[in-house]
C-alpha cells in the first residue's frame, strides 16, 4: 500500500517484527479498568510492564536486531525525551552494542538515571526536539554511529504494530472483540504502527490518536490536512514529557492519514485524573504520556460508543518521577 510517495508498512512487516522481537519483549497483558462487574471494564494494554517501562523497547530491539555486524560494532546514537533513550540503552546492553543518547536537560530524572545506569553515554541538550535531532545527526556524521530513529522509520512503525496484533489476538471475547484502540501521539510512530496493523487485520477496529490539549500539534495537523509544527515552548506546557515532539514525522504522517480514524485531545487535569485512576483501580503505574490514551478512552472521546470492555487504551509507559506520581495521587 502507498500513500502519495510513501510506502506504508504492511502486515507482513509487522509479523516479521513480531517474530524478531518476541524473545526480548513482554507480551503485555490486557488489564481491566473500572469494571463494575466481571468483564465490563475498559482494557489497558499494559506496556508500562516492559522491562524498560515503555512500549519503545519493541522498536529499539527491532532496529538493533536488523543491523549488520559492522554497524553493531560501531555503535548507535539515538535522540529521545526519555523512553526511547531507556529502550535503546536497554536493548544495547542486552545485545552488547554501545549506545550514545541525546536527551533534553529537563528530561525526568528517573529516565536520565535509568539510561545512564544501563550503560549508555548521555549527551544533554536543550528542551526542543529539533535541537536533539540536530545533535544526533551531527554524531552520526562525525562518529559513524547508526541512528536509531525514535518514530520515523518503517522498522519502528512495524514494531509498534505488534501491539495491535497482540491486542486483537488476546481480547477476552476473541476475534471481533476489539472495537476501539486509543493511543497517545507524539512523533506518531506508535499511532502509525498500531493503526496500520489494526486496519489491515480488521478494518472494523477504530483507532483514535490522543494528544494533550496544550501541546496538540498532531491535532492541528489533522485539522489542517498537512504537518503543523509547534514551538518547543508550547510543547513544554504539558506534563506528558514523552509527547513533546514538535511535529509528526514525514513517514508517520501518511500512515496517520491512511489508517487513523480521529485525533482528539485531553486536558492536563484529565491526564492527572487518569494517572490516579490507573493506580487505584488497575494497580498500575502510568506516566502522564501513557495516561493520555486512558483519559480519552474513559470518556470514549473520539469513539463511537462501544461498550468499555470493547475499548482498549494503550498504557504506553510507567516511567514517572516519584514527585509527579505523588502529586497526581494526592491531588496536591
Ligand atoms: C510513554 C509514551 N507514550 C507515547 C509516546 C508517543 O510515541 P510516538 O512518538 O511514537 O508517537 C511516547 C514517545 O516517546 C512515550 O514515551
PDB file of C-alpha atoms in Angstrom, residues 27 30 39 41 43 165-179 307-312:
ATOM      1  CA  UNK A  27       3.635  -9.901  25.631  1.00  0.00           C
ATOM      2  CA  UNK A  30      -4.827  -6.512  28.798  1.00  0.00           C
ATOM      3  CA  UNK A  39     -15.717  -8.439  32.088  1.00  0.00           C
ATOM      4  CA  UNK A  41     -14.088  -2.763  32.270  1.00  0.00           C
ATOM      5  CA  UNK A  43      -8.904  -2.690  28.885  1.00  0.00           C
ATOM      6  CA  UNK A 165      -1.612  -7.816  16.770  1.00  0.00           C
ATOM      7  CA  UNK A 166      -1.355  -8.827  20.426  1.00  0.00           C
ATOM      8  CA  UNK A 167      -4.335  -6.665  21.415  1.00  0.00           C
ATOM      9  CA  UNK A 168      -6.606  -8.165  18.771  1.00  0.00           C
ATOM     10  CA  UNK A 169      -5.416 -11.750  19.390  1.00  0.00           C
ATOM     11  CA  UNK A 170      -5.618 -11.509  23.184  1.00  0.00           C
ATOM     12  CA  UNK A 171      -9.004  -9.796  23.640  1.00  0.00           C
ATOM     13  CA  UNK A 172     -11.044 -11.969  26.049  1.00  0.00           C
ATOM     14  CA  UNK A 173     -14.028 -12.049  23.667  1.00  0.00           C
ATOM     15  CA  UNK A 174     -11.875 -13.425  20.838  1.00  0.00           C
ATOM     16  CA  UNK A 175     -11.829 -12.162  17.272  1.00  0.00           C
ATOM     17  CA  UNK A 176     -14.024  -9.097  16.740  1.00  0.00           C
ATOM     18  CA  UNK A 177     -13.797  -8.227  20.432  1.00  0.00           C
ATOM     19  CA  UNK A 178     -11.826  -5.008  19.968  1.00  0.00           C
ATOM     20  CA  UNK A 179     -13.901  -2.061  18.689  1.00  0.00           C
ATOM     21  CA  UNK A 307     -19.035  -0.586  25.484  1.00  0.00           C
ATOM     22  CA  UNK A 308     -15.982  -0.139  27.756  1.00  0.00           C
ATOM     23  CA  UNK A 309     -14.878  -3.777  27.527  1.00  0.00           C
ATOM     24  CA  UNK A 310     -14.515  -3.369  23.749  1.00  0.00           C
ATOM     25  CA  UNK A 311     -12.265  -0.300  24.172  1.00  0.00           C
ATOM     26  CA  UNK A 312      -8.515  -0.707  24.621  1.00  0.00           C
TER      27      UNK A 312
END
